[in-house]
XYZ file of C-alpha atoms in Angstrom:
697
model
C -12.270 21.416 31.840
C -14.831 19.145 30.605
C -17.769 18.441 33.374
C -17.539 14.825 34.775
C -21.127 13.761 32.669
C -19.023 14.880 29.701
C -15.950 12.668 30.355
C -17.974 9.876 31.096
C -19.906 10.371 27.961
C -16.844 10.402 26.142
C -15.549 7.434 28.063
C -18.281 5.345 26.574
C -18.083 6.841 23.078
C -14.308 5.656 22.802
C -14.267 2.625 25.113
C -11.454 1.313 27.167
C -9.491 -0.668 24.735
C -9.595 -0.578 21.113
C -12.326 2.171 21.274
C -15.684 2.490 18.865
C -16.210 5.250 16.465
C -17.370 6.317 13.487
C 13.499 -15.269 -16.695
C 17.000 -16.614 -16.731
C 17.420 -19.630 -18.676
C 17.553 -22.735 -16.224
C 19.676 -24.421 -18.502
C 22.697 -22.317 -17.809
C 22.261 -22.701 -14.137
C 24.762 -25.423 -12.627
C 22.004 -27.779 -11.653
C 18.831 -26.507 -11.133
C 16.126 -28.391 -9.176
C 12.442 -28.072 -8.067
C 9.467 -30.174 -6.421
C 6.058 -29.632 -9.098
C 4.079 -30.914 -6.599
C 1.269 -28.693 -5.553
C -0.315 -28.503 -1.891
C 0.003 -25.991 1.106
C 0.369 -25.619 4.852
C -1.395 -22.689 7.034
C -0.016 -18.814 6.990
C -1.119 -15.930 8.650
C -1.157 -12.453 8.501
C 1.028 -10.099 11.166
C 0.202 -9.096 14.432
C 2.922 -7.319 15.987
C 2.968 -4.698 13.144
C 5.400 -2.079 14.708
C 8.364 -4.645 14.760
C 7.133 -6.073 11.691
C 7.285 -2.727 9.958
C 10.734 -1.898 11.263
C 12.042 -4.834 9.828
C 10.645 -4.410 6.615
C 11.707 -1.014 6.705
C 15.354 -2.185 6.992
C 14.868 -4.734 4.403
C 13.619 -1.617 2.168
C 16.837 0.177 2.892
C 19.237 -2.804 2.559
C 17.417 -3.480 -1.269
C 17.827 0.006 -1.935
C 21.643 -0.160 -1.555
C 22.216 -3.407 -3.326
C 19.563 -2.777 -6.346
C 20.671 -2.489 -9.592
C 19.273 0.538 -10.890
C 18.203 1.053 -14.624
C 17.394 4.299 -14.560
C 17.662 5.010 -18.222
C 15.148 1.854 -18.920
C 17.575 1.060 -21.693
C 16.047 -1.581 -24.126
C 12.453 -1.332 -22.863
C 11.549 -1.740 -26.764
C 8.889 1.466 -26.240
C 7.138 -0.412 -23.353
C 6.380 2.419 -21.263
C 3.685 2.816 -18.767
C 0.967 5.157 -19.940
C 1.138 4.365 -23.760
C -1.354 2.539 -25.685
C -1.295 -0.923 -25.466
C -1.150 -2.716 -28.795
C -3.654 -5.038 -30.187
C -2.997 -8.484 -29.313
C -4.482 -12.270 -30.258
C -3.747 -15.240 -28.059
C -4.733 -18.903 -28.153
C -6.447 -20.105 -24.826
C -8.027 -23.134 -23.550
C -11.467 -21.687 -24.387
C -10.433 -20.179 -28.196
C -8.888 -17.210 -29.288
C -8.819 -14.266 -27.275
C -8.526 -10.849 -29.093
C -7.703 -7.641 -27.582
C -9.442 -5.362 -28.316
C -12.487 -7.636 -29.265
C -16.005 -8.772 -28.002
C -14.846 -10.203 -24.832
C -12.236 -7.350 -23.688
C -12.239 -4.052 -25.308
C -10.383 -0.787 -24.653
C -12.429 0.056 -21.687
C -11.926 -3.313 -19.998
C -8.852 -3.848 -17.786
C -6.610 -6.846 -18.204
C -4.073 -8.030 -15.731
C -1.151 -10.379 -17.196
C 0.580 -12.834 -14.951
C 3.249 -15.267 -16.292
C 3.996 -18.406 -14.224
C 7.511 -19.616 -14.106
C 8.397 -22.919 -12.405
C 11.828 -21.941 -11.350
C 10.047 -19.117 -8.849
C 10.053 -20.585 -5.247
C 7.612 -17.574 -4.833
C 5.248 -18.013 -7.583
C 5.217 -21.996 -6.420
C 3.967 -20.607 -2.919
C 1.694 -18.020 -4.890
C -0.360 -20.640 -6.232
C -0.245 -23.115 -3.351
C 0.187 -21.616 -0.074
C -3.205 -21.559 2.198
C -5.812 -18.791 1.475
C -4.186 -17.350 -1.776
C -6.275 -18.752 -4.398
C -9.432 -18.718 -2.300
C -8.629 -14.828 -1.574
C -8.090 -14.081 -5.207
C -11.674 -15.538 -6.197
C -13.231 -13.872 -3.165
C -11.809 -10.242 -3.640
C -11.532 -9.935 -7.493
C -14.021 -7.462 -8.730
C -16.178 -7.994 -11.791
C -15.248 -6.256 -15.158
C -11.452 -6.875 -14.917
C -9.841 -9.757 -17.254
C -6.997 -11.923 -16.212
C -4.520 -13.592 -18.935
C -2.567 -16.440 -17.264
C 0.708 -17.765 -19.371
C 3.395 -20.035 -18.587
C 7.117 -19.309 -19.448
C 7.874 -23.141 -19.575
C 8.165 -24.788 -22.661
C 4.642 -25.485 -24.868
C 4.015 -28.846 -23.660
C 4.569 -27.929 -19.710
C 2.964 -24.441 -20.389
C -0.293 -26.379 -21.457
C -0.214 -28.465 -18.591
C 0.724 -25.058 -16.017
C -2.131 -23.502 -17.138
C -4.538 -26.433 -17.215
C -3.424 -26.709 -13.713
C -4.089 -23.327 -13.084
C -7.632 -23.144 -14.061
C -8.214 -26.311 -12.332
C -7.088 -24.518 -9.027
C -9.313 -21.390 -9.739
C -12.397 -23.519 -10.652
C -12.205 -25.534 -7.353
C -11.831 -22.556 -5.524
C -14.477 -20.684 -7.088
C -16.869 -23.778 -6.741
C -16.259 -23.391 -2.460
C -17.187 -19.756 -2.811
C -20.168 -17.669 -3.413
C -19.222 -16.835 -6.693
C -20.627 -18.686 -9.985
C -17.638 -20.399 -12.122
C -19.896 -19.800 -14.793
C -19.853 -16.434 -14.718
C -16.291 -15.715 -13.092
C -14.615 -18.103 -15.629
C -15.630 -15.477 -18.456
C -12.774 -13.132 -16.739
C -10.275 -15.985 -16.995
C -8.060 -16.526 -20.096
C -5.308 -19.390 -20.002
C -2.863 -19.074 -22.874
C -2.216 -22.542 -24.502
C 1.289 -21.685 -25.610
C 4.628 -20.927 -23.937
C 4.867 -17.240 -23.005
C 8.324 -17.259 -25.372
C 6.250 -19.023 -28.309
C 4.058 -16.168 -28.305
C 6.815 -14.215 -30.249
C 6.040 -16.427 -33.030
C 2.642 -15.439 -33.259
C 3.562 -11.691 -33.584
C 2.540 -11.408 -30.061
C 4.261 -8.374 -27.973
C 3.488 -9.824 -24.302
C 6.644 -11.290 -24.041
C 8.752 -8.480 -25.151
C 6.749 -6.552 -22.655
C 7.786 -8.566 -19.560
C 10.928 -8.902 -20.798
C 11.431 -5.112 -20.913
C 10.170 -4.465 -17.377
C 12.467 -7.476 -16.223
C 12.898 -7.344 -12.472
C 14.870 -7.978 -9.598
C 13.378 -8.182 -6.320
C 11.064 -9.336 -3.802
C 8.452 -11.253 -5.811
C 10.362 -10.681 -8.760
C 13.603 -12.208 -10.466
C 14.710 -15.748 -9.235
C 15.798 -15.758 -5.504
C 18.195 -19.012 -5.637
C 21.036 -20.311 -3.268
C 24.244 -22.034 -4.747
C 25.475 -25.142 -2.334
C 28.445 -26.460 -2.819
C 30.652 -29.104 -1.666
C 33.905 -30.640 -3.068
C 33.284 -31.827 -6.355
C 29.526 -30.695 -6.651
C 27.330 -27.366 -6.997
C 24.001 -27.032 -7.463
C 21.436 -24.195 -7.528
C 18.193 -24.483 -5.641
C 15.064 -22.028 -5.696
C 14.670 -20.428 -2.405
C 11.512 -18.614 -0.892
C 12.578 -16.035 2.107
C 10.410 -15.819 5.240
C 7.961 -12.867 5.152
C 9.599 -9.804 4.545
C 8.351 -7.769 7.351
C 9.174 -10.794 10.022
C 13.253 -11.561 9.095
C 15.773 -9.679 7.410
C 16.311 -10.372 3.761
C 18.769 -12.725 2.615
C 19.865 -10.996 -0.409
C 20.384 -7.727 1.598
C 21.792 -9.173 4.764
C 24.699 -11.727 2.633
C 25.018 -10.169 -0.796
C 26.677 -12.385 -3.529
C 29.351 -13.427 -0.478
C 30.180 -17.302 -0.049
C 29.237 -18.091 3.537
C 30.087 -21.966 5.492
C 27.057 -24.130 6.018
C 26.191 -26.363 9.065
C 23.995 -29.258 9.221
C 21.803 -28.401 12.244
C 19.288 -31.293 12.816
C 15.698 -30.026 12.959
C 16.797 -26.773 14.323
C 14.522 -26.812 17.279
C 17.241 -26.506 19.821
C 20.538 -24.627 20.446
C 23.559 -26.231 18.669
C 26.441 -24.080 19.198
C 28.223 -26.180 16.374
C 26.530 -23.798 13.591
C 28.237 -20.469 15.040
C 29.427 -18.397 12.227
C 27.618 -20.455 9.475
C 24.330 -20.601 7.606
C 22.277 -23.492 9.920
C 20.924 -26.038 7.417
C 17.756 -27.694 8.933
C 14.685 -29.881 8.319
C 11.128 -28.553 8.475
C 10.559 -31.353 11.391
C 9.292 -31.246 14.792
C 9.021 -27.434 15.548
C 7.976 -24.453 13.603
C 9.985 -22.081 11.788
C 9.658 -19.593 14.798
C 11.468 -21.937 16.871
C 14.156 -22.708 14.384
C 14.813 -19.331 13.729
C 15.051 -18.380 17.480
C 16.947 -21.403 18.182
C 19.665 -20.607 15.507
C 19.960 -17.359 16.519
C 20.555 -18.107 19.661
C 23.293 -20.756 18.340
C 25.097 -17.747 16.724
C 23.934 -18.924 12.978
C 24.240 -16.386 10.340
C 21.087 -17.576 8.755
C 18.731 -20.424 8.331
C 17.967 -22.703 5.224
C 15.074 -25.148 5.885
C 15.018 -27.845 3.750
C 11.438 -28.832 2.429
C 11.527 -32.693 3.648
C 7.778 -32.841 4.735
C 6.084 -29.967 2.426
C 5.991 -30.482 -1.455
C 6.367 -26.973 -2.275
C 7.794 -23.893 -0.577
C 5.955 -22.768 2.599
C 5.167 -19.160 3.436
C 7.090 -18.719 6.451
C 5.589 -16.568 9.119
C 5.579 -15.928 12.736
C 2.242 -16.329 14.420
C 0.723 -14.167 17.394
C 2.795 -13.068 20.366
C 6.023 -14.618 18.613
C 5.985 -11.682 16.200
C 7.044 -9.489 19.129
C 10.201 -11.312 19.562
C 12.721 -9.496 17.587
C 14.908 -11.891 15.262
C 17.595 -10.686 13.123
C 18.896 -13.596 10.720
C 17.395 -14.195 7.619
C 15.263 -17.496 6.972
C 14.782 -19.368 3.374
C 13.139 -22.578 2.475
C 14.755 -24.510 -0.058
C 13.887 -28.043 -1.927
C 15.375 -31.208 -0.926
C 18.367 -32.607 -2.471
C 20.900 -35.730 -1.319
C 23.802 -33.144 -1.485
C 22.373 -31.337 1.509
C 22.851 -34.617 3.527
C 26.498 -33.856 3.359
C 27.675 -32.191 6.214
C 31.111 -31.306 5.652
C 32.771 -28.485 3.516
C 29.390 -27.250 2.407
C 29.063 -23.542 1.369
C 26.245 -21.378 0.427
C 25.857 -18.412 -1.658
C 22.360 -16.559 -2.028
C 21.727 -15.085 -5.433
C 18.915 -13.130 -7.288
C 18.851 -13.617 -10.921
C 17.017 -10.960 -12.792
C 13.855 -12.632 -14.824
C 11.129 -11.416 -16.928
C 8.397 -9.621 -15.010
C 5.568 -11.956 -13.693
C 2.948 -9.416 -13.730
C 1.812 -6.360 -15.791
C -1.408 -4.761 -17.148
C -3.590 -2.739 -19.336
C -5.535 -0.011 -17.486
C -9.176 1.019 -18.265
C -8.081 3.666 -20.642
C -6.308 1.059 -22.546
C -2.822 2.000 -21.940
C -0.124 -0.123 -20.436
C 0.662 -0.304 -16.529
C 3.012 -1.504 -14.155
C 1.760 -3.855 -11.555
C 3.455 -3.162 -8.447
C 5.245 -5.346 -5.957
C 3.714 -8.084 -3.839
C 4.814 -8.018 -0.047
C 4.080 -11.840 0.164
C 2.937 -14.806 -2.068
C -0.663 -14.299 -2.746
C -2.632 -14.022 -5.644
C -4.887 -11.245 -3.565
C -2.581 -8.661 -5.187
C -4.338 -9.333 -8.575
C -7.678 -8.012 -7.252
C -6.299 -5.448 -5.352
C -4.464 -4.182 -8.500
C -8.003 -4.705 -10.233
C -10.058 -2.601 -8.058
C -7.522 0.264 -8.428
C -8.557 0.281 -11.755
C -12.224 0.342 -10.760
C -11.169 3.256 -8.657
C -9.824 5.033 -11.311
C -12.512 4.524 -13.800
C -15.170 6.009 -11.021
C -12.772 8.794 -10.392
C -12.372 9.833 -14.215
C -16.598 9.561 -14.259
C -16.173 12.231 -11.212
C -13.389 14.575 -12.966
C -16.107 14.547 -15.950
C -18.539 16.003 -14.372
C -19.169 20.043 -14.905
C -16.353 22.014 -13.023
C -14.506 25.557 -13.325
C -11.009 24.395 -12.902
C -8.015 26.092 -12.333
C -4.581 24.780 -12.734
C -2.106 25.181 -10.000
C 0.588 22.773 -10.625
C 1.597 20.589 -13.457
C 4.706 18.432 -14.013
C 6.539 21.008 -10.910
C 9.333 18.860 -9.292
C 8.918 18.846 -5.496
C 12.582 18.778 -4.393
C 13.577 17.654 -1.038
C 12.375 19.375 2.418
C 12.192 22.636 0.459
C 8.878 21.666 -1.511
C 7.423 23.453 -4.755
C 5.589 26.965 -4.501
C 3.860 28.657 -7.361
C 1.837 31.842 -7.551
C -1.371 31.785 -9.318
C -3.644 34.684 -10.119
C -7.145 33.417 -9.300
C -10.278 34.723 -11.020
C -13.442 35.166 -9.329
C -15.287 32.279 -8.234
C -17.856 34.167 -5.836
C -20.781 32.294 -7.478
C -19.293 28.489 -6.369
C -19.938 27.078 -2.953
C -18.119 23.709 -3.540
C -14.522 23.179 -4.000
C -12.532 19.864 -4.686
C -8.723 19.383 -4.865
C -7.885 16.947 -7.809
C -4.440 16.127 -7.157
C -1.844 13.733 -8.397
C 1.447 12.616 -7.373
C 3.978 11.045 -9.814
C 7.576 11.083 -9.964
C 10.518 11.709 -12.267
C 11.510 9.055 -14.761
C 9.101 6.474 -16.563
C 8.711 3.492 -13.682
C 8.076 2.999 -10.291
C 11.217 2.116 -9.618
C 12.052 5.552 -10.454
C 10.098 6.898 -7.582
C 11.298 7.745 -3.678
C 11.433 4.754 -1.371
C 9.460 5.985 1.554
C 6.016 7.473 2.560
C 5.974 10.881 3.583
C 3.124 13.471 4.682
C 2.189 15.685 1.669
C 0.912 18.920 2.708
C -0.654 21.919 0.513
C -0.519 25.491 1.896
C -2.012 28.441 0.487
C -1.569 32.308 1.194
C -3.683 34.638 -0.877
C -3.422 38.485 -1.079
C -6.323 39.941 0.561
C -6.872 36.951 3.095
C -6.841 37.738 6.539
C -3.531 37.374 7.597
C -3.931 34.567 9.961
C -5.109 32.325 7.400
C -1.791 33.053 5.408
C -0.090 29.743 5.103
C -2.924 27.534 5.990
C -3.212 23.682 5.389
C -5.708 23.422 2.320
C -5.126 19.475 1.805
C -3.141 16.508 3.111
C -1.873 13.311 1.388
C 0.498 10.558 2.217
C 3.081 9.343 -0.567
C 3.109 5.751 -1.333
C 6.211 3.448 -1.582
C 7.662 3.950 -4.888
C 4.151 4.187 -7.035
C 3.337 7.007 -9.473
C 0.065 6.084 -10.324
C -1.788 8.058 -7.475
C -4.413 10.764 -8.316
C -7.602 11.904 -5.989
C -10.218 14.146 -5.583
C -11.134 15.756 -2.087
C -13.929 17.685 -1.258
C -12.616 21.147 0.646
C -15.918 23.112 0.396
C -15.469 24.559 3.873
C -12.112 26.067 3.328
C -13.098 28.430 0.093
C -12.412 31.413 2.252
C -8.760 30.628 2.872
C -8.986 31.614 -1.385
C -9.361 34.939 -3.083
C -9.672 36.154 -6.483
C -5.954 37.649 -6.118
C -2.406 36.519 -5.983
C -2.323 33.475 -4.358
C 0.821 31.378 -3.179
C 0.743 27.793 -3.311
C 3.128 25.667 -1.869
C 3.453 21.347 -1.608
C 5.701 19.910 1.026
C 6.471 16.630 2.384
C 9.676 15.218 0.348
C 13.011 14.529 2.390
C 16.361 15.578 1.331
C 17.232 13.579 -1.819
C 13.550 12.748 -2.868
C 11.853 14.187 -5.868
C 7.981 13.922 -6.142
C 5.887 15.325 -9.248
C 2.847 16.942 -7.846
C -0.149 18.093 -9.888
C -3.161 19.874 -8.793
C -6.544 21.361 -10.335
C -8.830 23.395 -8.100
C -12.482 22.548 -9.415
C -14.822 24.859 -8.177
C -18.958 23.791 -8.726
C -22.307 24.693 -7.451
C -24.285 22.735 -5.525
C -28.098 22.378 -6.204
C -28.823 23.590 -2.504
C -27.000 26.676 -2.618
C -29.510 29.609 -2.056
C -32.077 27.106 -0.700
C -33.647 27.565 3.396
C -30.682 26.866 5.959
C -27.908 26.426 3.616
C -25.325 28.943 2.768
C -22.030 29.587 0.833
C -18.728 29.514 2.878
C -17.935 32.669 3.934
C -15.460 32.801 6.686
C -12.962 30.258 8.424
C -11.381 30.761 11.746
C -8.051 29.154 12.175
C -8.303 27.258 15.424
C -5.771 24.148 15.888
C -2.708 23.839 13.693
C 0.252 21.931 13.898
C 2.473 18.806 15.024
C 1.936 17.692 18.905
C 3.595 15.147 20.753
C 1.202 12.962 21.646
C 1.941 12.369 25.462
C 0.535 13.162 28.722
C 0.864 16.825 28.155
C -0.894 16.581 24.813
C -4.107 17.718 25.454
C -2.589 21.030 27.503
C -1.618 22.386 24.025
C -5.439 23.217 22.740
C -7.516 25.895 23.783
C -11.186 26.505 23.481
C -12.572 28.545 20.787
C -15.542 30.635 21.095
C -18.235 31.853 18.755
C -21.076 34.596 18.604
C -23.711 34.810 16.551
C -24.204 38.783 16.862
C -20.220 38.890 15.312
C -20.854 36.407 12.508
C -24.645 35.837 11.604
C -24.026 32.530 10.325
C -26.686 29.854 8.665
C -24.443 26.947 9.110
C -21.015 26.433 10.887
C -18.949 23.325 10.557
C -15.722 21.928 12.256
C -13.209 21.092 9.483
C -10.462 18.740 10.839
C -7.610 16.758 9.339
C -5.767 14.431 11.764
C -2.912 12.272 11.311
C -0.913 9.880 13.862
C 2.959 9.363 12.912
C 5.928 8.014 14.816
C 6.198 4.953 17.305
C 6.214 4.520 21.086
C 6.166 1.348 23.105
C 2.166 1.228 22.058
C 3.034 1.933 18.383
C 1.463 5.442 18.815
C 0.955 7.494 16.951
C 1.235 5.423 13.422
C -0.183 2.205 14.613
C -2.443 2.654 17.628
C -6.153 3.349 17.890
C -6.531 6.941 18.926
C -9.786 8.852 19.598
C -10.334 12.397 18.970
C -13.261 14.322 20.379
C -15.202 17.911 19.707
C -17.437 19.390 22.531
C -19.889 21.852 21.717
C -20.891 24.072 24.788
C -19.858 21.472 27.076
C -22.673 18.884 26.509
C -22.669 18.086 22.741
C -19.674 15.294 22.086
C -18.607 14.358 18.547
C -16.060 11.358 18.490
C -13.652 9.864 15.749
C -12.058 6.686 16.658
C -9.175 5.465 14.267
C -10.046 1.743 14.554
C -8.291 1.031 11.511
C -4.941 1.474 12.720
C -2.592 -1.425 13.602
C -5.084 -3.826 11.510
C -3.084 -6.232 9.002
C -5.109 -5.322 5.995
C -6.675 -2.145 6.799
C -5.121 0.191 4.273
C -5.400 -2.849 1.493
C -9.065 -2.945 2.036
C -9.478 0.488 1.047
C -8.002 0.599 -2.507
C -11.380 1.358 -3.688
C -11.178 4.684 -1.629
C -8.005 5.452 -3.376
C -5.365 3.448 -1.584
C -2.339 3.057 -4.210
C -1.941 -0.740 -4.326
C 0.964 -3.056 -4.483
C 3.339 -0.446 -3.151
C 6.848 -1.271 -2.489
C 6.715 -1.386 1.247
C 4.400 -1.954 4.145
C 1.178 -0.148 2.618
C -1.239 -2.714 3.544
C -1.190 -2.134 7.328
C -3.708 0.286 8.622
C -2.488 3.548 10.108
C -4.041 6.021 12.604
C -6.058 8.475 10.434
C -4.501 7.542 7.085
C -2.807 5.233 4.350
C 0.076 5.029 2.459
C -0.584 6.658 -1.178
C -3.951 7.965 -0.650
C -5.828 11.462 0.344
C -6.244 12.151 4.161
C -9.971 12.358 3.979
C -11.252 15.859 6.103
C -13.791 15.277 8.919
C -16.202 17.547 9.001
C -19.221 18.147 11.345
C -22.132 20.287 11.024
C -22.605 21.719 14.799
C -25.278 24.603 13.691
C -28.180 23.136 15.810
C -25.523 22.838 18.642
C -24.813 26.455 18.747
C -27.038 29.035 21.051
C -27.829 32.529 19.114
C -27.832 34.375 22.240
C -24.765 33.332 24.254
C -21.170 32.745 23.487
C -20.549 29.352 22.164
C -17.536 27.383 23.092
C -16.057 24.622 21.487
C -13.268 21.962 22.782
C -11.133 19.258 21.589
C -9.052 16.700 23.194
C -7.296 13.484 22.029
C -7.137 10.302 23.913
C -5.547 6.756 23.905
C -7.125 3.881 25.294
C -10.049 6.310 26.762
C -7.487 8.666 28.709
C -4.613 10.879 28.075
C -1.551 9.195 26.694
C 1.179 8.258 28.367
C 4.040 6.721 26.629
C 7.516 6.012 28.570
C 9.739 6.107 25.374
C 9.919 7.798 22.026
C 6.146 9.218 21.996
C 4.645 9.910 18.340
C 3.163 12.909 17.027
C -0.509 13.951 16.196
C -0.659 16.375 13.184
C -3.933 18.726 13.419
C -5.267 21.198 11.616
C -8.697 22.388 12.873
C -11.182 25.051 11.509
C -14.316 26.443 12.370
C -16.185 27.228 8.780
C -18.736 29.669 8.711
C -21.438 29.895 5.962
C -23.641 32.669 5.376
C-alpha cells in the first residue's frame, strides 16, 4: 500500500483527466458524367474513435469477402515490389526529367501519382479542404513527386498545370519557399497512356498493379429509369464513419426514391436508396433522418458543391451509430425523375493511382488511403526517409547472428527455431533487427488484421524462471509487408547464453501467415568499463502476462525487493513493455489514456502516461519513428502504448540512485485510468505488461 503522500504525488503526475507524461475506359460506360469544377468544403478528422474503428473493421471484413483476389499476380509484366526500377525519361512543364539523372538519382525516393478525372475520390483529394495544404506542410525534403494525368494529351496538360497551380498557391501561403519546393515536383506534359509511345514503363507499372478498393478503382453508381441509364462517379462517406456501399450491396439492383433534402423523416423511402439534395442540413442529419425512415442507403446529389464532398461526422455526431451507406454523386436531370428509379453500386478496376521508387532504387507499393487527402504522399515519403536512416544504423559495426530468415509464422502456433549462440560476453549492447513480411509479392497477400507479435526465448544454462521470457514486441500492420525495425534491448542480454537457445515468434491468428526475420546485433558501448557503468549481468523477471484492466487490476501485482549484499550492482534499471488492448465503454485499453507508475522505496515515482491514445493522427505522426504508413486499416489513430506496424519501445528507467546499499529495497507498480483504478461497467480491456529488473555489474 502506498503512503498518501505518494498517492498525491502520483495524482499530480497523471492528472484527473487526460493526464500528463513523458482505368477503365470511360467511353465504354453507358453515360459517364462528372463536374470538372474545383473548390472545397470543410472536413474534420474523427473524434469518436472507438465507434469509427468498429465501423472501419466491419468495412474491412466486408471488402475482404467481396474482394477479387489476384494472388498469382498474373500479367504484372515483371513489376514486382523490390526489383530495381528501370530508367525513364519524361517531358515535364519544367523540361525533361531523367531517372537516374542530375536531379533524381538512384538514392532519391520518387512517388508517382496518376490523376484520373473519372475518380470522385481523386477529385476530392485535390479539392477538399486541407488536402493540398497538408501535403505542402508535411512533405519532407529530398523526395521527388511525379504527377501525371490519364486524360487525353490536351486535357492531361491542363490537369497537371492545374495541379501545379494548386500546389503553388498552397506553398505561397505556407512557410515553405516555392522556388525550393518546386524542384521536388515534376508535372508530366503528356497523357499517362501516351508515355508508352515514348518507351516509358510507368503506365505499364500502374496497369500491372491495377486495383479495386477504397481510393483505388472507380467507385460508380448506375442510375436507371425506363428508357435511360447513366453511370455517375460516386464518393462514399468516410470509411470509418459509415458502412461501405460496395460491401453492403455488392452489385445488387436496388429501388431508388427521391427524398427532397433528406433533413426530416420520410417513410416513403423505406426499403429504397434515398436520393437527396445537399441543401438545408449537414450530412449527418441526412443520414440519420434516412436511417429513421428505413432507407437502405443515401445518395447525396451535388447541387451546391462543384466537386465531391468529403462527407464526415463532426464532434459528438460521431458517437451516434449509423448503419447505412451514404455516397455523393454529381447532379443530372435524370435524378429529378422520381418514379421507377433503380440504383446499382459498382467498383470498376482501374490502373493504380500511386506507386513509388524507394531510396535504394527499387519499385515500391504505395499503400492505401483511408480518406481523400494528399497527406498520404508525404507519409509514404517519410517512411522512405525512416528506412534510409535505419539502413544507416544497420551499416554500423555489430556482431550479428541470424535467427529467422523467411520462416513462416502460421496461425496461433507461431514459429520456433533453435540457434546455438556463440560467445558474446564482451558486448554490453543488444538490438533486435526485426522485419515482418508476408507470403507472396504484394501487400494484398498479407493478413488483414493488426496483431500483437511477441518474441520469446529460452536458453540452456539460463535460470529456469527466465525460460520463455519476452525479448521483443511489435504490432503487425494492416496488410503491408515493408516493416523493419531496430529495437534496443540491452538490459535483457542475460536472457541469452552462449548455448542452445529456442526462439519463438507468436501473434498471428488462425489462417493468417506472416514471415518474420530476425538478427541479433551485439555491440560494445564506449562507456563499458568506465566508472559507474557495467555490463548487464542478471535479470529478475517480475511482471509477466495479460491482465484485465478493471477495478482488480492492481491487485495482480506484488512488490519486488532487492538487496545490495545479494546482487552487488553497479547499476539497476527497470525495463518494461506495456500495451493496452480491447475496448470497454471508455475505449480501454486500446484507445484510452492510461498511466503507469513505478515507485521505488515508497518515495520516488516514475510515471508514463500514454497521451497518444485516442488521438486522430497519433500514429500517422510517428512514421519517422517506424510506423508503416498507408496501411489497409485504421492505422492513423493513436493507441495505448503502441501503433499498428511498429515496434513497441521499452520503457527503461535507471533507478540506481534511488536504491539503498544497506537496506532492503522495495519497488512497486500500479496502473491507472483517469487518476485512479479503472472501473469499467462492461467488456473490460486488457493490459499486456512485461517488467524486469536488470542488474548491471
